[in-house]
């Protein structure tokens, strides 16, 4: 079996790392990097730390507007798929690289396997929501992380090819859990106690009022806040001519082991990331989500995550909520193996 895997952005390197090992035991994997994320601290560090094989093909698409970025990927991926004629094209998550891979394959009648299918925020102004809805609707294999995701697909009439496999990010975390350490936190210049934070979503960075409200929320936390900075957010801070609050320590984008070391040793994580909302629970740290909704309601129902929007008082109140005794159910390892078994058994 020839599987052509398309990755391009940080969270996809992390997810593909978990699947690639088991996949390569039963299939020939052709790894394509679109180049959506290209800085070494956004890309190469993840390949090194997680032992991901060198991409077979690098498209070097880089940054552009959504249409131009997705269009360049689509055209280039079509050529790659025609050349390699894979049995399956595997895509991850909800980025522009996901949509381009899915669309290029579907147009060539190659089955699409979508890892992390069925997630929904119900926000159609989020580029990620557009990407995931469209990807699900052209996919033949829909690998869902949660039963909620299965239900969401059914509401859209998608029931064929849907498999509840669990969350591959639980496998990614297990790959590096033994390498997490407080020494890495100290090496970043931090001492406990502190809060970790990440902010990168377009809806949180592009609008000046929203970003200002988030800065006020961070300023209101009674802790030092360590924030590895995403290039989009760094650019937005400059564009809006904003300054970081005095209790915020800005760090370079972190690799995976540093990031999870930072989260594991933090009093709390404040984030708008999808992945980190679960990873924080997996390493035993509660999460405050700076959005108005979440694709991961299980993290909220289990008491690990509080969705506060930009409400600073709600964020402070969430600090006092007790940390649950056990991780959220259904977020254990094994999803990557299940995906590979299903594909291999087809
Ligand atoms: C993308 C995904 C998002 C995912 C995130 C993980 C889409 C629509 N969004 O958002 O779902 O959570 O990746 O990080 O695909 N940039 C650099 N260096 C890089 C990469 C990007 O400077 O290595 C800059 C770009 O020039 C751009 C900005 O960062 O201005 C945003 O990059 P982009 O790929 O558009 O989306 P992300 O915000 O990273």
CSV table of C-alpha atoms and ligand atoms in Angstrom, one decimal:
chain,number,residue,atom,x,y,z
A,1,UNK,CA,0.0,0.0,0.0
A,2,UNK,CA,1.3,3.5,-0.9
A,3,UNK,CA,0.2,6.2,1.4
A,4,UNK,CA,0.9,9.8,0.5
A,5,UNK,CA,0.9,11.9,3.7
A,6,UNK,CA,0.5,15.7,3.4
A,7,UNK,CA,1.8,17.9,6.3
A,8,UNK,CA,2.7,21.6,6.4
A,9,UNK,CA,2.0,23.1,9.8
A,10,UNK,CA,3.2,22.5,13.3
A,11,UNK,CA,0.4,20.4,14.7
A,12,UNK,CA,0.5,18.2,11.6
A,13,UNK,CA,4.2,17.3,12.2
A,14,UNK,CA,3.2,16.3,15.8
A,15,UNK,CA,0.3,14.1,14.6
A,16,UNK,CA,2.0,12.6,11.7
A,17,UNK,CA,5.0,11.7,13.9
A,18,UNK,CA,2.7,9.3,15.9
A,19,UNK,CA,1.2,7.6,12.8
A,20,UNK,CA,4.3,7.5,10.6
A,21,UNK,CA,6.1,4.8,12.7
A,22,UNK,CA,3.3,2.2,12.7
A,23,UNK,CA,2.3,3.2,9.1
A,24,UNK,CA,5.8,2.5,7.8
A,25,UNK,CA,5.6,-1.1,9.2
A,26,UNK,CA,2.8,-2.0,6.8
A,27,UNK,CA,2.9,0.6,4.0
A,28,UNK,CA,5.2,2.7,1.8
A,29,UNK,CA,4.7,6.3,3.1
A,30,UNK,CA,5.5,9.2,0.8
A,31,UNK,CA,5.8,12.3,3.0
A,32,UNK,CA,5.0,15.6,1.5
A,33,UNK,CA,5.8,18.9,3.3
A,34,UNK,CA,3.8,21.8,1.8
A,35,UNK,CA,6.1,24.4,3.4
A,36,UNK,CA,3.1,26.3,5.0
A,37,UNK,CA,5.4,26.5,8.1
A,38,UNK,CA,9.0,27.0,7.1
A,39,UNK,CA,11.0,28.7,9.9
A,40,UNK,CA,13.2,26.1,11.6
A,41,UNK,CA,11.6,26.7,15.0
A,42,UNK,CA,8.1,26.2,13.4
A,43,UNK,CA,9.1,23.1,11.4
A,44,UNK,CA,12.6,21.4,11.5
A,45,UNK,CA,12.7,21.2,15.3
A,46,UNK,CA,9.7,19.0,15.3
A,47,UNK,CA,11.2,16.6,12.7
A,48,UNK,CA,14.3,16.4,14.8
A,49,UNK,CA,12.7,15.9,18.2
A,50,UNK,CA,10.0,13.4,17.0
A,51,UNK,CA,12.3,11.5,14.6
A,52,UNK,CA,10.0,12.2,11.7
A,53,UNK,CA,11.6,11.0,8.5
A,54,UNK,CA,12.8,13.6,6.0
A,55,UNK,CA,10.0,14.7,3.7
A,56,UNK,CA,10.3,12.9,0.3
A,57,UNK,CA,8.9,16.1,-1.3
A,58,UNK,CA,9.1,19.7,-0.2
A,59,UNK,CA,6.8,22.1,-2.0
A,60,UNK,CA,8.1,25.3,-0.3
A,61,UNK,CA,4.8,27.1,-0.7
A,62,UNK,CA,5.4,29.5,2.1
A,63,UNK,CA,3.1,32.3,3.3
A,64,UNK,CA,0.4,34.0,1.2
A,65,UNK,CA,-3.2,34.9,1.5
A,66,UNK,CA,-5.5,32.0,2.0
A,67,UNK,CA,-6.6,31.6,-1.6
A,68,UNK,CA,-3.1,32.0,-3.0
A,69,UNK,CA,-1.5,29.7,-0.3
A,70,UNK,CA,-4.1,27.0,-0.7
A,71,UNK,CA,-4.1,27.3,-4.5
A,72,UNK,CA,-0.3,26.9,-4.8
A,73,UNK,CA,-0.5,23.8,-2.7
A,74,UNK,CA,-3.4,22.4,-4.7
A,75,UNK,CA,-1.6,22.8,-8.0
A,76,UNK,CA,1.7,21.4,-6.7
A,77,UNK,CA,0.0,18.5,-4.9
A,78,UNK,CA,-1.9,17.5,-8.0
A,79,UNK,CA,1.4,17.0,-9.8
A,80,UNK,CA,2.8,15.0,-6.9
A,81,UNK,CA,-0.3,12.7,-6.7
A,82,UNK,CA,-0.3,12.1,-10.4
A,83,UNK,CA,3.4,11.2,-10.3
A,84,UNK,CA,3.1,8.8,-7.3
A,85,UNK,CA,-0.5,7.4,-7.8
A,86,UNK,CA,-0.9,6.6,-4.1
A,87,UNK,CA,-3.6,4.3,-2.8
A,88,UNK,CA,-4.6,6.8,-0.1
A,89,UNK,CA,-3.8,10.4,0.6
A,90,UNK,CA,-3.6,11.1,4.4
A,91,UNK,CA,-4.3,14.5,5.8
A,92,UNK,CA,-4.4,15.8,9.3
A,93,UNK,CA,-6.4,18.4,11.2
A,94,UNK,CA,-7.7,21.6,9.7
A,95,UNK,CA,-5.1,23.8,8.1
A,96,UNK,CA,-4.8,25.1,4.5
A,97,UNK,CA,-2.4,22.1,3.9
A,98,UNK,CA,-5.2,19.7,5.0
A,99,UNK,CA,-7.7,21.2,2.6
A,100,UNK,CA,-5.3,21.4,-0.3
A,101,UNK,CA,-4.2,17.7,0.1
A,102,UNK,CA,-7.8,16.5,0.4
A,103,UNK,CA,-9.1,18.5,-2.6
A,104,UNK,CA,-6.1,17.5,-4.8
A,105,UNK,CA,-6.7,13.8,-4.0
A,106,UNK,CA,-10.5,13.9,-4.3
A,107,UNK,CA,-10.3,15.6,-7.8
A,108,UNK,CA,-8.0,12.7,-8.9
A,109,UNK,CA,-10.3,10.1,-7.4
A,110,UNK,CA,-7.8,9.0,-4.8
A,111,UNK,CA,-9.3,8.1,-1.4
A,112,UNK,CA,-8.7,10.7,1.3
A,113,UNK,CA,-8.0,9.6,4.9
A,114,UNK,CA,-8.7,12.5,7.3
A,115,UNK,CA,-7.1,12.2,10.8
A,116,UNK,CA,-9.1,14.3,13.3
A,117,UNK,CA,-12.3,14.2,11.3
A,118,UNK,CA,-15.6,15.6,12.7
A,119,UNK,CA,-14.4,18.4,14.9
A,120,UNK,CA,-16.6,21.5,14.7
A,121,UNK,CA,-16.5,25.0,16.3
A,122,UNK,CA,-19.7,26.1,14.4
A,123,UNK,CA,-17.8,29.3,13.5
A,124,UNK,CA,-17.8,29.7,9.8
A,125,UNK,CA,-15.6,32.8,10.0
A,126,UNK,CA,-12.7,30.5,11.2
A,127,UNK,CA,-10.5,29.4,8.4
A,128,UNK,CA,-10.0,26.1,10.2
A,129,UNK,CA,-13.7,25.4,10.3
A,130,UNK,CA,-14.0,25.9,6.5
A,131,UNK,CA,-11.0,23.6,6.0
A,132,UNK,CA,-12.3,20.8,8.2
A,133,UNK,CA,-15.9,20.8,7.0
A,134,UNK,CA,-14.8,20.7,3.3
A,135,UNK,CA,-12.1,18.0,4.0
A,136,UNK,CA,-14.6,15.8,5.8
A,137,UNK,CA,-17.0,16.0,2.9
A,138,UNK,CA,-14.5,14.7,0.4
A,139,UNK,CA,-12.9,12.0,2.7
A,140,UNK,CA,-13.4,8.3,2.4
A,141,UNK,CA,-11.8,7.5,5.7
A,142,UNK,CA,-12.9,9.7,8.6
A,143,UNK,CA,-10.8,8.9,11.7
A,144,UNK,CA,-12.5,10.6,14.6
A,145,UNK,CA,-10.8,11.4,17.9
A,146,UNK,CA,-14.1,11.5,20.0
A,147,UNK,CA,-17.6,10.2,19.9
A,148,UNK,CA,-18.8,13.8,19.7
A,149,UNK,CA,-16.9,14.1,16.4
A,150,UNK,CA,-18.7,10.9,15.1
A,151,UNK,CA,-22.1,12.5,16.1
A,152,UNK,CA,-21.2,15.8,14.4
A,153,UNK,CA,-20.4,14.0,11.1
A,154,UNK,CA,-23.8,12.1,11.4
A,155,UNK,CA,-25.6,15.4,11.7
A,156,UNK,CA,-24.1,16.4,8.3
A,157,UNK,CA,-25.1,13.0,6.8
A,158,UNK,CA,-21.7,11.5,6.9
A,159,UNK,CA,-21.8,7.9,8.3
A,160,UNK,CA,-19.8,5.8,5.8
A,161,UNK,CA,-16.1,5.4,6.5
A,162,UNK,CA,-16.4,6.9,9.9
A,163,UNK,CA,-14.2,5.3,12.6
A,164,UNK,CA,-13.8,6.3,16.2
A,165,UNK,CA,-10.1,5.7,16.8
A,166,UNK,CA,-9.2,8.2,19.6
A,167,UNK,CA,-6.8,11.1,19.5
A,168,UNK,CA,-3.4,10.6,17.8
A,169,UNK,CA,-2.1,13.5,19.9
A,170,UNK,CA,-2.2,11.1,23.0
A,171,UNK,CA,0.3,9.0,21.1
A,172,UNK,CA,2.4,12.0,20.3
A,173,UNK,CA,2.6,13.0,23.9
A,174,UNK,CA,3.6,9.5,24.9
A,175,UNK,CA,6.5,9.7,22.4
A,176,UNK,CA,8.1,12.5,24.4
A,177,UNK,CA,6.7,12.2,27.9
A,178,UNK,CA,9.9,10.7,29.3
A,179,UNK,CA,11.9,13.7,28.0
A,180,UNK,CA,9.8,16.4,29.7
A,181,UNK,CA,11.6,18.2,32.5
A,182,UNK,CA,11.7,21.2,34.7
A,183,UNK,CA,15.3,21.7,33.7
A,184,UNK,CA,14.1,22.7,30.3
A,185,UNK,CA,11.8,25.3,31.9
A,186,UNK,CA,14.8,26.7,33.9
A,187,UNK,CA,16.9,26.8,30.7
A,188,UNK,CA,14.2,29.0,29.2
A,189,UNK,CA,14.9,31.5,32.0
A,190,UNK,CA,11.7,30.7,34.1
A,191,UNK,CA,11.1,29.7,37.6
A,192,UNK,CA,7.9,28.2,39.1
A,193,UNK,CA,5.2,29.2,39.7
A,194,UNK,CA,4.2,30.7,36.3
A,195,UNK,CA,1.4,30.4,33.7
A,196,UNK,CA,2.1,29.2,30.2
A,197,UNK,CA,0.3,30.8,27.3
A,198,UNK,CA,-0.1,30.5,23.5
A,199,UNK,CA,-2.1,32.8,21.3
A,200,UNK,CA,-2.1,32.5,17.5
A,201,UNK,CA,-5.6,32.3,16.0
A,202,UNK,CA,-6.4,34.8,13.3
A,203,UNK,CA,-9.7,35.8,15.1
A,204,UNK,CA,-7.6,36.6,18.2
A,205,UNK,CA,-4.7,38.4,16.6
A,206,UNK,CA,-6.0,40.3,13.6
A,207,UNK,CA,-8.6,42.5,15.4
A,208,UNK,CA,-6.9,45.1,17.6
A,209,UNK,CA,-9.8,45.2,20.2
A,210,UNK,CA,-9.7,41.4,20.7
A,211,UNK,CA,-5.9,41.3,21.0
A,212,UNK,CA,-6.0,44.2,23.5
A,213,UNK,CA,-8.6,42.3,25.6
A,214,UNK,CA,-6.4,39.2,25.6
A,215,UNK,CA,-3.4,41.3,26.7
A,216,UNK,CA,-5.6,42.7,29.5
A,217,UNK,CA,-6.6,39.2,30.5
A,218,UNK,CA,-2.9,38.1,30.7
A,219,UNK,CA,-2.1,41.2,32.7
A,220,UNK,CA,-4.8,40.4,35.2
A,221,UNK,CA,-3.4,37.0,36.1
A,222,UNK,CA,-1.5,36.9,39.4
A,223,UNK,CA,1.4,35.0,37.8
A,224,UNK,CA,4.3,35.5,35.5
A,225,UNK,CA,3.0,34.4,32.0
A,226,UNK,CA,5.5,32.7,29.7
A,227,UNK,CA,4.3,32.9,26.0
A,228,UNK,CA,6.3,31.2,23.2
A,229,UNK,CA,5.4,33.6,20.4
A,230,UNK,CA,3.8,32.5,17.1
A,231,UNK,CA,5.0,34.7,14.1
A,232,UNK,CA,1.4,35.7,13.4
A,233,UNK,CA,1.0,37.1,16.9
A,234,UNK,CA,4.5,38.8,16.8
A,235,UNK,CA,3.5,40.5,13.6
A,236,UNK,CA,0.1,41.6,15.0
A,237,UNK,CA,1.8,43.1,18.1
A,238,UNK,CA,4.0,45.2,15.9
A,239,UNK,CA,1.2,46.1,13.5
A,240,UNK,CA,-1.2,47.2,16.3
A,241,UNK,CA,1.7,49.0,18.1
A,242,UNK,CA,0.9,47.1,21.3
A,243,UNK,CA,3.3,46.4,24.2
A,244,UNK,CA,3.3,43.2,26.3
A,245,UNK,CA,2.1,43.6,29.9
A,246,UNK,CA,5.0,43.6,32.5
A,247,UNK,CA,4.1,40.1,33.9
A,248,UNK,CA,4.5,38.5,30.4
A,249,UNK,CA,7.8,36.9,29.4
A,250,UNK,CA,7.9,36.5,25.6
A,251,UNK,CA,9.9,33.5,24.3
A,252,UNK,CA,10.8,32.3,20.8
A,253,UNK,CA,8.5,29.6,19.4
A,254,UNK,CA,9.1,26.5,21.4
A,255,UNK,CA,9.9,23.0,20.1
A,256,UNK,CA,7.6,20.2,21.2
A,257,UNK,CA,9.6,19.0,24.3
A,258,UNK,CA,10.1,22.5,25.5
A,259,UNK,CA,6.5,23.4,25.0
A,260,UNK,CA,5.1,20.4,26.9
A,261,UNK,CA,7.8,20.8,29.6
A,262,UNK,CA,6.6,24.4,29.9
A,263,UNK,CA,2.9,23.3,30.1
A,264,UNK,CA,3.5,20.3,32.5
A,265,UNK,CA,5.3,22.6,35.0
A,266,UNK,CA,2.8,25.5,34.8
A,267,UNK,CA,0.1,26.4,37.3
A,268,UNK,CA,-2.2,26.8,34.3
A,269,UNK,CA,-2.2,27.0,30.5
A,270,UNK,CA,-3.9,29.9,28.8
A,271,UNK,CA,-4.4,29.2,25.1
A,272,UNK,CA,-6.4,29.4,21.9
A,273,UNK,CA,-4.8,26.3,20.4
A,274,UNK,CA,-6.9,23.2,19.8
A,275,UNK,CA,-4.1,20.7,20.4
A,276,UNK,CA,-2.9,22.2,23.7
A,277,UNK,CA,-6.3,22.2,25.2
A,278,UNK,CA,-5.9,18.4,25.4
A,279,UNK,CA,-2.2,18.1,25.8
A,280,UNK,CA,-2.4,20.2,28.9
A,281,UNK,CA,-4.8,17.7,30.5
A,282,UNK,CA,-2.6,14.8,29.3
A,283,UNK,CA,0.4,16.3,31.2
A,284,UNK,CA,-1.8,17.2,34.3
A,285,UNK,CA,-2.2,21.0,33.9
A,286,UNK,CA,-5.6,22.7,33.7
A,287,UNK,CA,-6.4,25.0,30.7
A,288,UNK,CA,-8.1,28.3,30.2
A,289,UNK,CA,-9.3,28.7,26.6
A,290,UNK,CA,-9.3,32.2,25.2
A,291,UNK,CA,-12.0,31.6,22.7
A,292,UNK,CA,-15.8,31.5,22.8
A,293,UNK,CA,-16.1,27.9,21.9
A,294,UNK,CA,-14.1,24.7,21.7
A,295,UNK,CA,-14.0,21.7,19.4
A,296,UNK,CA,-13.1,19.6,22.5
A,297,UNK,CA,-16.2,19.8,24.8
A,298,UNK,CA,-14.9,16.6,26.7
A,299,UNK,CA,-12.0,18.7,28.1
A,300,UNK,CA,-14.6,21.1,29.6
A,301,UNK,CA,-17.0,18.5,30.8
A,302,UNK,CA,-14.2,16.7,32.7
A,303,UNK,CA,-13.2,19.9,34.5
A,304,UNK,CA,-9.8,20.3,32.8
A,305,UNK,CA,-10.7,23.3,30.6
A,306,UNK,CA,-12.6,26.5,31.1
A,307,UNK,CA,-13.7,28.5,28.0
A,308,UNK,CA,-13.6,32.2,29.0
A,309,UNK,CA,-13.5,34.2,25.7
A,310,UNK,CA,-11.7,37.4,26.6
A,311,UNK,CA,-13.3,37.7,30.1
A,312,UNK,CA,-10.4,38.5,32.5
A,313,UNK,CA,-12.5,38.0,35.6
A,314,UNK,CA,-13.6,34.5,34.4
A,315,UNK,CA,-10.0,33.6,33.8
A,316,UNK,CA,-9.0,34.6,37.3
A,317,UNK,CA,-11.9,32.7,38.7
A,318,UNK,CA,-10.9,29.6,36.7
A,319,UNK,CA,-7.5,29.6,38.5
A,320,UNK,CA,-9.3,28.6,41.7
A,321,UNK,CA,-11.2,25.7,40.3
A,322,UNK,CA,-9.8,22.3,41.4
A,323,UNK,CA,-7.6,20.3,39.1
A,324,UNK,CA,-9.4,17.0,38.3
A,325,UNK,CA,-7.9,13.8,39.8
A,326,UNK,CA,-7.8,11.9,36.5
A,327,UNK,CA,-7.3,12.8,32.8
A,328,UNK,CA,-10.3,13.2,30.6
A,329,UNK,CA,-11.7,9.7,29.5
A,330,UNK,CA,-11.1,8.7,25.9
A,331,UNK,CA,-7.8,10.5,25.5
A,332,UNK,CA,-5.4,7.6,26.0
A,333,UNK,CA,-2.8,6.3,23.5
A,334,UNK,CA,-3.5,3.8,20.7
A,335,UNK,CA,-5.2,5.9,18.0
A,336,UNK,CA,-2.2,5.7,15.6
A,337,UNK,CA,-2.1,1.9,15.7
A,338,UNK,CA,-5.9,1.7,15.2
A,339,UNK,CA,-5.7,3.9,12.1
A,340,UNK,CA,-3.0,1.8,10.6
A,341,UNK,CA,-4.8,-1.4,11.3
A,342,UNK,CA,-8.0,-0.1,9.6
A,343,UNK,CA,-6.1,1.1,6.6
A,344,UNK,CA,-4.0,-2.1,6.3
A,345,UNK,CA,-7.2,-4.3,6.7
A,346,UNK,CA,-8.9,-2.5,3.8
B,1,LIG,C1,-2.0,27.5,10.8
B,1,LIG,C2,-3.3,26.9,10.7
B,1,LIG,C3,-3.9,26.7,12.1
B,1,LIG,C4,-2.9,26.0,13.0
B,1,LIG,C5,-1.6,26.7,13.0
B,1,LIG,C6,-0.6,26.1,13.9
B,1,LIG,C7,-4.5,27.5,8.7
B,1,LIG,C8,-5.6,28.3,8.1
B,1,LIG,N1,-4.3,27.7,10.0
B,1,LIG,O1,-2.2,28.9,11.3
B,1,LIG,O2,-5.1,25.9,12.0
B,1,LIG,O3,-3.5,25.9,14.4
B,1,LIG,O4,-1.2,26.8,11.7
B,1,LIG,O5,0.5,26.9,14.1
B,1,LIG,O6,-3.9,26.7,8.0
B,1,LIG,N2,4.8,32.4,9.5
B,1,LIG,C9,6.2,32.6,9.7
B,1,LIG,N3,7.0,31.4,9.8
B,1,LIG,C10,6.5,30.2,9.6
B,1,LIG,C11,5.1,30.0,9.4
B,1,LIG,C12,4.3,31.1,9.4
B,1,LIG,O7,6.6,33.7,9.9
B,1,LIG,O8,7.3,29.2,9.7
B,1,LIG,C13,3.9,33.5,9.5
B,1,LIG,C14,3.3,33.7,8.1
B,1,LIG,O9,4.0,34.5,7.3
B,1,LIG,C15,1.9,34.3,8.4
B,1,LIG,C16,1.6,33.8,9.8
B,1,LIG,O10,2.8,33.3,10.4
B,1,LIG,O11,2.0,35.7,8.4
B,1,LIG,C17,0.6,32.8,9.9
B,1,LIG,O12,0.9,31.6,9.2
B,1,LIG,P1,-0.2,30.7,8.5
B,1,LIG,O13,0.4,29.5,7.9
B,1,LIG,O14,-1.0,31.5,7.6
B,1,LIG,O15,-1.2,30.2,9.6
B,1,LIG,P2,-1.1,30.0,11.2
B,1,LIG,O16,-1.5,31.1,11.9
B,1,LIG,O17,0.3,29.4,11.5
